[in-house]
Coordinates of C-alpha atoms (C1' of nucleotides) in Angstrom, one line a residue:
Chain A
X1 CA 0.0 0.0 0.0
X2 CA 2.6 2.5 1.0
X3 CA 4.8 1.1 -1.8
X4 CA 2.0 1.8 -4.2
X5 CA 1.4 5.2 -2.9
X6 CA 5.0 6.0 -3.2
X7 CA 4.9 5.9 -6.9
X8 CA 2.0 8.2 -7.3
X9 CA 3.4 11.3 -9.0
X10 CA 4.1 14.3 -6.8
X11 CA 1.9 16.4 -9.0
X12 CA -1.0 14.3 -8.1
X13 CA -0.3 13.5 -4.5
X14 CA -1.8 16.7 -3.0
X15 CA -3.9 17.8 -5.9
X16 CA -7.5 18.6 -4.9
X17 CA -8.8 16.4 -7.7
X18 CA -7.3 13.5 -5.7
X19 CA -7.8 14.6 -2.1
X20 CA -11.3 15.8 -2.4
X21 CA -13.2 12.6 -2.4
X22 CA -16.0 13.9 -4.5
X23 CA -13.7 14.7 -7.4
X24 CA -12.6 12.6 -10.3
X25 CA -9.1 11.4 -9.4
X26 CA -10.2 10.4 -5.9
X27 CA -12.2 7.6 -7.6
X28 CA -9.2 5.9 -9.0
X29 CA -7.0 3.2 -7.7
X30 CA -3.4 3.9 -7.3
X31 CA -2.6 2.0 -10.5
X32 CA -5.1 3.9 -12.5
X33 CA -3.9 7.2 -11.2
X34 CA -0.3 6.4 -12.0
X35 CA -1.3 5.4 -15.4
X36 CA -3.3 8.6 -16.0
X37 CA -0.7 10.9 -14.5
X38 CA 1.8 9.8 -17.1
X39 CA -0.3 11.6 -19.8
X40 CA -1.8 14.4 -17.7
X41 CA -0.6 18.0 -17.7
X42 CA -1.2 20.2 -14.6
X43 CA -0.9 23.8 -15.4
X44 CA -1.3 27.2 -13.9
X45 CA -3.0 29.9 -15.8
X46 CA -2.8 33.6 -15.1
X47 CA -5.9 35.7 -15.1
X48 CA -6.9 36.8 -18.6
X49 CA -4.7 34.2 -20.2
X50 CA -6.2 31.7 -22.5
X51 CA -5.7 28.0 -21.8
X52 CA -3.0 26.9 -24.1
X53 CA -4.5 25.9 -27.4
X54 CA -1.7 23.4 -28.2
X55 CA -2.4 21.7 -24.9
X56 CA -6.1 21.5 -25.7
X57 CA -5.5 20.0 -29.1
X58 CA -3.7 17.1 -27.7
X59 CA -5.6 16.7 -24.5
X60 CA -9.0 18.2 -24.8
X61 CA -10.2 17.1 -21.4
X62 CA -9.6 19.7 -18.8
X63 CA -10.3 19.3 -15.1
X64 CA -10.4 22.5 -12.9
X65 CA -8.4 22.3 -9.8
X66 CA -8.7 25.8 -8.6
X67 CA -9.9 29.2 -9.8
X68 CA -12.4 30.0 -12.4
X69 CA -12.2 29.3 -16.1
X70 CA -14.6 30.8 -18.6
X71 CA -15.8 29.5 -22.0
X72 CA -15.5 32.5 -24.1
X73 CA -17.1 33.3 -27.5
X74 CA -16.2 36.4 -29.5
X75 CA -18.6 37.4 -32.2
X76 CA -17.4 38.6 -35.6
X77 CA -17.8 42.2 -34.6
X78 CA -16.0 41.9 -31.3
X79 CA -18.8 41.4 -28.8
X80 CA -17.6 39.1 -26.2
X81 CA -19.6 36.6 -24.3
X82 CA -18.8 34.2 -21.6
X83 CA -21.0 31.2 -22.1
X84 CA -20.1 29.2 -19.0
X85 CA -18.1 29.3 -15.9
X86 CA -16.1 26.3 -14.7
X87 CA -15.1 25.9 -11.0
X88 CA -13.1 23.4 -9.0
X89 CA -14.0 19.9 -9.9
X90 CA -15.7 20.7 -13.2
X91 CA -14.6 18.7 -16.1
X92 CA -14.6 20.2 -19.6
X93 CA -14.7 17.9 -22.5
X94 CA -14.0 20.0 -25.6
X95 CA -14.4 17.4 -28.2
X96 CA -17.0 18.6 -30.6
X97 CA -18.6 16.3 -33.1
X98 CA -19.3 18.3 -36.2
X99 CA -20.0 21.9 -35.9
X100 CA -18.0 25.0 -35.1
X101 CA -15.6 25.2 -32.3
X102 CA -17.2 25.4 -28.8
X103 CA -15.3 28.6 -28.0
X104 CA -12.1 29.1 -26.2
X105 CA -11.1 28.8 -22.6
X106 CA -9.8 31.7 -20.6
X107 CA -8.8 32.1 -17.0
X108 CA -11.0 34.6 -15.2
X109 CA -9.0 34.3 -12.0
X110 CA -5.6 32.8 -11.5
X111 CA -6.4 29.1 -12.0
X112 CA -4.9 25.7 -11.8
X113 CA -6.1 23.0 -14.2
X114 CA -5.1 19.6 -15.3
X115 CA -5.5 18.4 -18.9
X116 CA -6.1 14.7 -19.3
X117 CA -5.5 12.4 -22.1
X118 CA -8.6 11.4 -24.1
X119 CA -7.6 7.8 -24.3
X120 CA -7.1 7.4 -20.6
X121 CA -10.2 9.3 -19.8
X122 CA -12.4 7.3 -22.1
X123 CA -10.8 4.1 -20.8
X124 CA -11.6 5.1 -17.2
X125 CA -15.1 6.0 -18.2
X126 CA -15.6 2.5 -19.5
X127 CA -13.9 0.5 -16.8
X128 CA -14.3 2.4 -13.6
X129 CA -17.9 3.0 -12.6
X130 CA -17.0 5.5 -9.9
X131 CA -15.2 7.6 -12.3
X132 CA -18.1 7.3 -14.7
X133 CA -20.5 8.4 -12.0
X134 CA -18.5 11.4 -11.1
X135 CA -18.0 12.5 -14.7
X136 CA -21.5 11.9 -15.8
X137 CA -23.1 13.6 -12.8
X138 CA -20.7 16.6 -13.4
X139 CA -22.0 16.8 -17.0
X140 CA -25.6 16.6 -15.6
X141 CA -24.8 19.5 -13.3
X142 CA -23.4 21.5 -16.2
X143 CA -26.5 20.9 -18.2
X144 CA -28.6 21.9 -15.2
X145 CA -26.6 25.0 -14.5
X146 CA -26.7 26.0 -18.2
X147 CA -30.5 25.8 -18.2
X148 CA -30.6 28.0 -15.1
X149 CA -28.3 30.4 -16.8
X150 CA -30.4 30.5 -19.9
X151 CA -33.4 31.5 -17.8
X152 CA -31.4 34.3 -16.2
X153 CA -30.4 35.7 -19.6
X154 CA -33.7 35.1 -21.3
X155 CA -36.1 36.8 -18.9
X156 CA -34.5 38.5 -16.0
X157 CA -33.8 42.1 -15.4
X158 CA -30.3 43.3 -14.5
X159 CA -30.7 43.3 -10.8
X160 CA -32.3 39.8 -10.9
X161 CA -29.4 38.5 -12.9
X162 CA -26.9 39.9 -10.5
X163 CA -28.8 38.4 -7.5
X164 CA -28.6 35.1 -9.3
X165 CA -24.9 35.6 -10.0
X166 CA -24.2 36.2 -6.3
X167 CA -25.9 32.9 -5.4
X168 CA -23.9 31.1 -8.1
X169 CA -20.7 32.4 -6.6
X170 CA -21.8 31.5 -3.1
X171 CA -22.7 28.0 -4.2
X172 CA -19.4 27.3 -5.8
X173 CA -17.1 28.9 -3.3
X174 CA -15.3 26.7 -0.8
X175 CA -17.2 27.4 2.4
X176 CA -20.2 28.1 0.2
X177 CA -23.4 26.9 1.6
X178 CA -23.4 28.6 5.0
X179 CA -21.7 31.9 4.4
X180 CA -23.3 35.2 3.8
X181 CA -19.9 36.5 2.8
X182 CA -19.6 36.1 -1.0
X183 CA -16.6 36.5 -3.1
X184 CA -17.7 37.9 -6.5
X185 CA -14.8 36.1 -8.1
X186 CA -14.8 37.9 -11.4
X187 CA -14.1 41.4 -12.6
X188 CA -17.0 43.6 -13.5
X189 CA -16.5 43.3 -17.2
X190 CA -16.4 39.5 -16.9
X191 CA -19.5 39.4 -14.8
X192 CA -21.1 41.6 -17.5
X193 CA -20.1 39.3 -20.4
X194 CA -21.3 36.3 -18.4
X195 CA -24.6 37.8 -17.4
X196 CA -25.3 39.4 -20.7
X197 CA -24.9 43.0 -19.5
X198 CA -22.4 45.9 -19.8
X199 CA -19.9 46.6 -17.0
X200 CA -21.7 49.9 -16.3
X201 CA -25.0 48.0 -15.8
X202 CA -23.3 45.6 -13.4
X203 CA -22.0 48.5 -11.4
X204 CA -25.4 50.2 -11.2
X205 CA -27.1 46.9 -10.6
X206 CA -25.0 46.0 -7.6
X207 CA -25.5 49.5 -6.2
X208 CA -29.2 48.9 -6.6
X209 CA -29.1 45.7 -4.7
X210 CA -27.2 47.5 -1.9
X211 CA -29.8 50.4 -2.0
X212 CA -32.6 47.9 -1.5
X213 CA -30.8 46.5 1.5
X214 CA -30.2 43.0 0.1
X215 CA -26.4 43.1 0.1
X216 CA -23.6 45.2 1.3
X217 CA -20.5 45.7 -0.9
X218 CA -17.1 45.5 0.8
X219 CA -14.5 46.5 -1.6
X220 CA -14.7 45.6 -5.2
X221 CA -15.0 41.8 -5.0
X222 CA -16.9 41.1 -1.8
X223 CA -20.6 41.1 -1.1
X224 CA -22.2 40.5 2.3
X225 CA -25.7 39.2 1.9
X226 CA -27.9 41.1 4.4
X227 CA -31.3 39.8 3.3
X228 CA -30.9 36.3 2.0
X229 CA -34.6 35.6 1.6
X230 CA -35.1 38.9 -0.3
X231 CA -32.1 38.3 -2.5
X232 CA -33.3 34.8 -3.3
X233 CA -36.8 36.1 -4.1
X234 CA -35.3 38.6 -6.5
X235 CA -33.0 36.0 -8.1
X236 CA -36.0 33.8 -8.7
X237 CA -37.9 36.6 -10.4
X238 CA -40.5 37.3 -7.8
X239 CA -42.3 40.6 -8.3
X240 CA -40.8 43.4 -6.2
X241 CA -42.7 43.9 -3.0
X242 CA -44.3 47.3 -3.2
X243 CA -42.4 49.5 -0.7
X244 CA -45.2 50.8 1.5
X245 CA -44.4 54.5 1.0
Chain B
X1 CA -31.5 -14.7 -34.2
X2 CA -35.0 -14.5 -35.6
X3 CA -36.2 -16.1 -32.5
X4 CA -34.6 -13.4 -30.4
X5 CA -35.9 -10.7 -32.6
X6 CA -39.4 -12.1 -32.3
X7 CA -39.6 -11.3 -28.6
X8 CA -38.6 -7.7 -28.9
X9 CA -41.7 -5.8 -27.8
X10 CA -43.8 -4.3 -30.6
X11 CA -43.5 -0.9 -29.1
X12 CA -39.7 -1.1 -29.7
X13 CA -39.6 -2.8 -33.1
X14 CA -40.2 0.1 -35.3
X15 CA -39.3 2.9 -32.9
X16 CA -36.8 5.4 -34.3
X17 CA -34.6 5.0 -31.2
X18 CA -34.0 1.5 -32.4
X19 CA -34.1 1.8 -36.1
X20 CA -31.9 4.9 -36.4
X21 CA -28.4 3.5 -35.8
X22 CA -27.1 6.6 -34.2
X23 CA -29.7 6.5 -31.4
X24 CA -29.6 4.8 -28.1
X25 CA -31.7 1.7 -28.4
X26 CA -29.9 0.8 -31.6
X27 CA -26.8 0.2 -29.5
X28 CA -28.4 -2.6 -27.6
X29 CA -28.4 -6.3 -28.1
X30 CA -31.8 -7.9 -28.4
X31 CA -31.6 -9.2 -24.9
X32 CA -30.7 -5.8 -23.5
X33 CA -33.6 -4.2 -25.4
X34 CA -36.1 -6.8 -24.2
X35 CA -34.9 -6.2 -20.7
X36 CA -35.1 -2.4 -21.0
X37 CA -38.5 -2.4 -22.7
X38 CA -40.0 -4.2 -19.7
X39 CA -39.6 -1.0 -17.8
X40 CA -39.9 1.6 -20.4
X41 CA -43.0 3.7 -21.2
X42 CA -43.5 5.1 -24.7
X43 CA -46.0 7.9 -24.7
X44 CA -47.5 10.5 -27.0
X45 CA -47.8 14.0 -25.8
X46 CA -50.1 16.6 -27.3
X47 CA -48.8 20.1 -28.0
X48 CA -48.9 22.3 -24.9
X49 CA -49.3 19.3 -22.6
X50 CA -46.7 18.8 -19.9
X51 CA -44.9 15.5 -19.7
X52 CA -46.7 13.5 -17.1
X53 CA -45.1 14.3 -13.8
X54 CA -46.0 10.9 -12.3
X55 CA -44.2 9.3 -15.1
X56 CA -41.1 11.4 -14.6
X57 CA -41.0 10.7 -10.9
X58 CA -40.7 7.0 -11.5
X59 CA -38.6 7.1 -14.7
X60 CA -36.8 10.4 -14.9
X61 CA -34.9 9.4 -18.1
X62 CA -36.7 10.6 -21.2
X63 CA -35.7 9.8 -24.7
X64 CA -37.3 11.9 -27.5
X65 CA -38.6 9.8 -30.4
X66 CA -40.3 12.6 -32.4
X67 CA -41.4 16.2 -32.0
X68 CA -40.0 18.9 -29.8
X69 CA -40.0 19.0 -26.0
X70 CA -39.1 22.1 -24.1
X71 CA -37.7 22.5 -20.7
X72 CA -39.8 25.2 -19.2
X73 CA -39.2 27.5 -16.2
X74 CA -41.9 29.7 -14.9
X75 CA -40.7 32.6 -12.7
X76 CA -42.6 33.5 -9.6
X77 CA -44.4 36.4 -11.3
X78 CA -45.4 34.4 -14.3
X79 CA -42.7 35.1 -16.8
X80 CA -42.1 31.9 -18.8
X81 CA -38.8 30.8 -20.2
X82 CA -38.0 27.8 -22.3
X83 CA -34.4 26.9 -21.3
X84 CA -33.8 24.1 -23.8
X85 CA -35.2 22.3 -26.7
X86 CA -35.1 18.6 -27.1
X87 CA -35.4 16.9 -30.4
X88 CA -35.4 13.3 -31.8
X89 CA -32.6 11.3 -30.2
X90 CA -32.0 13.6 -27.3
X91 CA -31.9 12.1 -23.9
X92 CA -33.1 14.0 -20.9
X93 CA -31.9 12.9 -17.5
X94 CA -33.9 14.8 -15.0
X95 CA -32.2 13.6 -11.8
X96 CA -31.0 16.7 -9.9
X97 CA -28.5 16.3 -7.1
X98 CA -29.3 18.9 -4.6
X99 CA -30.8 22.1 -5.8
X100 CA -34.2 23.2 -7.0
X101 CA -36.1 21.3 -9.7
X102 CA -34.7 21.6 -13.2
X103 CA -38.0 22.9 -14.5
X104 CA -40.8 21.0 -16.2
X105 CA -41.0 19.4 -19.6
X106 CA -43.7 20.4 -22.0
X107 CA -44.5 19.4 -25.6
X108 CA -44.0 22.2 -28.0
X109 CA -45.2 20.1 -31.0
X110 CA -47.0 16.8 -30.9
X111 CA -44.4 14.5 -29.6
X112 CA -43.5 10.9 -28.9
X113 CA -41.2 10.1 -26.1
X114 CA -40.1 7.1 -24.2
X115 CA -39.3 7.1 -20.5
X116 CA -36.7 4.7 -19.3
X117 CA -36.1 3.1 -16.0
X118 CA -33.2 4.7 -14.1
X119 CA -31.8 1.3 -13.0
X120 CA -31.8 -0.1 -16.5
X121 CA -30.3 3.0 -17.9
X122 CA -27.5 3.2 -15.4
X123 CA -26.8 -0.5 -15.8
X124 CA -26.5 -0.1 -19.6
X125 CA -24.3 2.9 -19.1
X126 CA -21.9 0.7 -17.1
X127 CA -22.0 -2.4 -19.1
X128 CA -22.5 -1.4 -22.7
X129 CA -19.8 1.0 -24.1
X130 CA -21.8 1.8 -27.2
X131 CA -24.8 2.9 -25.2
X132 CA -22.4 4.9 -23.0
X133 CA -20.8 6.6 -26.0
X134 CA -24.1 7.6 -27.5
X135 CA -25.5 8.9 -24.2
X136 CA -22.3 10.7 -23.2
X137 CA -21.9 12.3 -26.6
X138 CA -25.5 13.4 -26.5
X139 CA -24.8 15.1 -23.2
X140 CA -21.8 16.8 -24.7
X141 CA -23.9 18.0 -27.6
X142 CA -26.4 19.4 -25.1
X143 CA -23.7 21.2 -23.2
X144 CA -22.4 22.6 -26.5
X145 CA -25.8 23.6 -27.7
X146 CA -26.5 25.3 -24.4
X147 CA -23.3 27.3 -24.6
X148 CA -24.3 28.5 -28.1
X149 CA -27.7 29.4 -26.8
X150 CA -26.3 31.4 -24.0
X151 CA -24.3 33.4 -26.4
X152 CA -27.4 34.1 -28.4
X153 CA -29.3 35.3 -25.4
X154 CA -26.4 37.2 -23.9
X155 CA -25.2 39.4 -26.7
X156 CA -27.3 39.1 -29.8
X157 CA -30.0 41.4 -31.2
X158 CA -33.5 40.1 -32.0
X159 CA -32.8 39.5 -35.7
X160 CA -29.5 37.8 -34.9
X161 CA -31.3 35.5 -32.4
X162 CA -33.9 34.6 -35.0
X163 CA -31.3 33.8 -37.6
X164 CA -29.6 31.5 -35.1
X165 CA -32.9 29.9 -34.3
X166 CA -33.6 29.2 -38.0
X167 CA -30.3 27.4 -38.2
X168 CA -31.0 25.4 -35.1
X169 CA -34.3 24.2 -36.6
X170 CA -32.6 23.4 -39.9
X171 CA -29.9 21.4 -38.1
X172 CA -32.3 19.4 -36.2
X173 CA -35.0 18.7 -38.7
X174 CA -34.9 15.4 -40.6
X175 CA -33.5 16.3 -44.0
X176 CA -31.7 19.1 -42.3
X177 CA -28.3 19.7 -43.6
X178 CA -29.0 20.3 -47.2
X179 CA -32.4 21.9 -47.3
X180 CA -33.1 25.6 -47.5
X181 CA -36.7 24.9 -46.6
X182 CA -36.9 25.2 -42.8
X183 CA -39.8 24.3 -40.6
X184 CA -39.9 26.8 -37.7
X185 CA -41.4 24.0 -35.5
X186 CA -42.6 26.2 -32.7
X187 CA -45.3 28.8 -32.3
X188 CA -44.3 32.4 -32.1
X189 CA -44.7 32.7 -28.4
X190 CA -42.6 29.5 -27.8
X191 CA -39.9 30.8 -30.1
X192 CA -40.1 34.0 -28.0
X193 CA -39.8 32.3 -24.7
X194 CA -36.9 30.2 -26.0
X195 CA -35.0 33.1 -27.6
X196 CA -35.6 35.6 -24.7
X197 CA -38.0 37.8 -26.7
X198 CA -41.7 38.7 -26.9
X199 CA -43.9 37.2 -29.5
X200 CA -44.3 40.7 -31.1
X201 CA -40.6 41.0 -31.4
X202 CA -40.4 37.6 -33.1
X203 CA -43.0 38.6 -35.6
X204 CA -41.2 41.9 -36.3
X205 CA -37.8 40.2 -36.4
X206 CA -38.8 37.6 -39.0
X207 CA -40.3 40.3 -41.1
X208 CA -37.1 42.1 -40.9
X209 CA -35.1 39.1 -42.0
X210 CA -37.5 38.8 -45.0
X211 CA -37.1 42.5 -45.7
X212 CA -33.3 42.1 -45.8
X213 CA -33.8 39.3 -48.4
X214 CA -32.3 36.6 -46.1
X215 CA -35.4 34.5 -45.9
X216 CA -38.9 34.2 -47.3
X217 CA -41.8 33.3 -45.1
X218 CA -44.2 30.7 -46.4
X219 CA -47.2 30.6 -44.1
X220 CA -46.7 30.7 -40.4
X221 CA -44.3 27.9 -39.9
X222 CA -42.0 27.7 -42.9
X223 CA -39.0 29.8 -43.9
X224 CA -37.1 29.5 -47.1
X225 CA -33.5 30.6 -46.7
X226 CA -32.8 32.8 -49.7
X227 CA -29.3 34.0 -48.6
X228 CA -27.7 31.3 -46.6
X229 CA -24.3 33.0 -46.3
X230 CA -25.9 36.3 -45.2
X231 CA -28.2 34.6 -42.7
X232 CA -25.2 32.8 -41.3
X233 CA -23.2 36.0 -41.0
X234 CA -26.1 37.6 -39.2
X235 CA -26.5 34.6 -36.9
X236 CA -22.8 34.8 -36.0
X237 CA -23.1 38.4 -35.1
X238 CA -21.2 39.9 -38.0
X239 CA -21.7 43.7 -38.4
X240 CA -24.4 44.5 -40.8
X241 CA -22.8 45.3 -44.2
X242 CA -23.6 49.0 -44.9
X243 CA -26.2 49.1 -47.6
X244 CA -24.6 51.3 -50.2
X245 CA -27.5 53.7 -50.5
Chain C
dC1 C1' -71.6 31.8 -38.5
dG2 C1' -69.4 33.1 -34.1
dA3 C1' -65.8 32.0 -30.8
dC4 C1' -61.2 31.1 -30.1
dT5 C1' -56.3 30.8 -30.7
dG6 C1' -52.5 32.5 -32.7
dG7 C1' -50.4 36.2 -35.1
dT8 C1' -49.5 41.0 -36.7
dT9 C1' -49.4 46.0 -36.4
dG10 C1' -49.0 50.5 -34.2
dA11 C1' -47.9 54.0 -30.6
dG12 C1' -45.7 55.0 -26.5
dT13 C1' -42.3 53.8 -22.9
dA14 C1' -38.7 51.8 -20.0
dT15 C1' -34.6 49.4 -19.5
dG16 C1' -30.3 48.8 -20.4
dG17 C1' -26.7 50.2 -23.9
dT18 C1' -23.3 53.8 -25.4
dC19 C1' -19.9 57.2 -24.9
dA20 C1' -17.2 60.2 -22.3
dA21 C1' -15.4 62.0 -18.1
dC22 C1' -13.9 61.0 -13.8
dT23 C1' -12.5 58.3 -9.5
dT24 C1' -10.4 54.5 -7.2
dC25 C1' -7.3 51.0 -6.7
dG26 C1' -3.0 48.5 -6.9
dG27 C1' 1.4 48.2 -8.2
dT28 C1' 6.1 50.2 -9.2
dG29 C1' 9.9 53.0 -8.7
dG30 C1' 12.2 57.1 -7.2
Chain D
dC1 C1' 6.8 56.9 1.9
dC2 C1' 4.9 59.1 -1.6
dA3 C1' 4.3 60.2 -6.7
dC4 C1' 3.0 58.3 -10.6
dC5 C1' 0.8 55.3 -13.9
dG6 C1' -2.4 52.1 -16.0
dA7 C1' -6.3 49.2 -15.3
dA8 C1' -10.6 48.7 -13.4
dG9 C1' -14.7 50.7 -11.8
dT10 C1' -18.2 54.4 -11.4
dT11 C1' -21.2 58.2 -12.7
dG12 C1' -23.9 61.0 -15.8
dA13 C1' -26.4 62.3 -20.1
dC14 C1' -28.3 60.6 -24.0
dC15 C1' -30.3 57.1 -27.0
dA16 C1' -31.9 52.7 -29.2
dT17 C1' -33.9 48.4 -28.9
dA18 C1' -37.2 45.7 -27.5
dC19 C1' -41.2 45.6 -24.2
dT20 C1' -46.0 46.8 -23.1
dC21 C1' -50.6 47.3 -24.2
dA22 C1' -54.3 47.6 -27.2
dA23 C1' -56.5 46.9 -31.4
dC24 C1' -56.9 44.3 -35.2
dC25 C1' -56.6 40.3 -38.5
dA26 C1' -56.5 35.3 -40.1
dG27 C1' -57.3 31.1 -39.9
dT28 C1' -59.8 26.8 -37.5
dC29 C1' -63.2 24.3 -35.2
dG30 C1' -67.6 23.5 -33.4

DNA sequence: CGACTGGTTGAGTATGGTCAACTTCGGTGG
DNA sequence: CCACCGAAGTTGACCATACTCAACCAGTCG
């Protein structure tokens, strides 16, 4: 056992993908992990840097260890859109059957990722049911999250979208579930491109949430939720309760 | 062989999920199919009808045989949004880990579906690599499609969204790839809720595409693409070529 | 034929986009 | 430690797109 463990590559030993039991590498036997690690590439990415295209070409499976990666589309005339956010534990499979490229990956915070070999990944999916379960349920989560995001963009006002964004950050941050102290994670212009707004509108919208007493802004990247129920209502698109005045 | 085939349930024999070799049931052996069919429920759904909730509760895996199913979210104040469209061959896995319900399914055209038993489905995913490949790549497609849709909703104008919608219909309809004759599939108000617009805007937008000579409307649900390149440009968000006048 | 659903048209309006100026922040170097 | 610089964020004035609301039209079904 110790002997086996001894040959697990250093790069994997303390990686969150391995140590967090809900994540993908934690599902593998020592042998499987050693095998996988031979073809995997951990990498750090600076904020605003794209994920190396050469890397993606050879190993189009990316697992997020830390930080936030965005799936970015740039329209012909320069409009930028961030279609999805990937956080710790998410697995991005960039293989695309036929159509156009699925966009490019870009780090929205300093991030650590690990690119996996397609062959190893597919093999594990076939042979290790635990890996399969983790990977497939991550995909389900992504589909679910995307549906929620579509609803945000399709029918919600700017303040509603920002309320929803705050809950998304809260859900995905480490201590997440029980904290009222939320790290907004992205820069204003990235939030804007993700939520289908302009940076100015994000700024005004957050101010508006503060004015309504739902949150309190602390510096540029921190929000304290001061009325969780109210913020949730707003995020869910409930009609604004008439202020009795 | 013929003996085996003889016991495949009638409901499966001529089902597109079985006869179209790219779809899920075509990946199964006769024995697997017989086994699965014992717990599967084919159903027809009228337009505007929800997919039976009782059915979903017991068998939350739905495969689309024909027609279009929408994933519908209704906000607290009544705004309706269609987060995703499912077409023939798509597989909907409605299991949701923790959070809120992923919305409800509703038929947007007359549709035929088949609900599968979770146990059978999971078993097949584990034991039959071909089934797994089909199911997983369908999930990938859904994620990819969702990302594209998010871009549409986040940054595109009404005419651009409608151009994109027309291509989506074209891609998914049977003769799809090589026809300029597109069935718009949904009613105006469903298109609106899917594309994040109002029915009036859809109407005006389609008129606008016609005015620009990109399409020609034939009746309420048919569009002939008259300038495919131009329509594609528009759908991709290219700046409008200055009309030299 | 009337009732109903779905769709279109028109006028007025509100929300968020645009553009430009200005402020704050964070880092760097004198 | 402070001065400076560039990037990020905020504010304000103006404007455009798409929403709202209402009326009207076109098919379809009983």
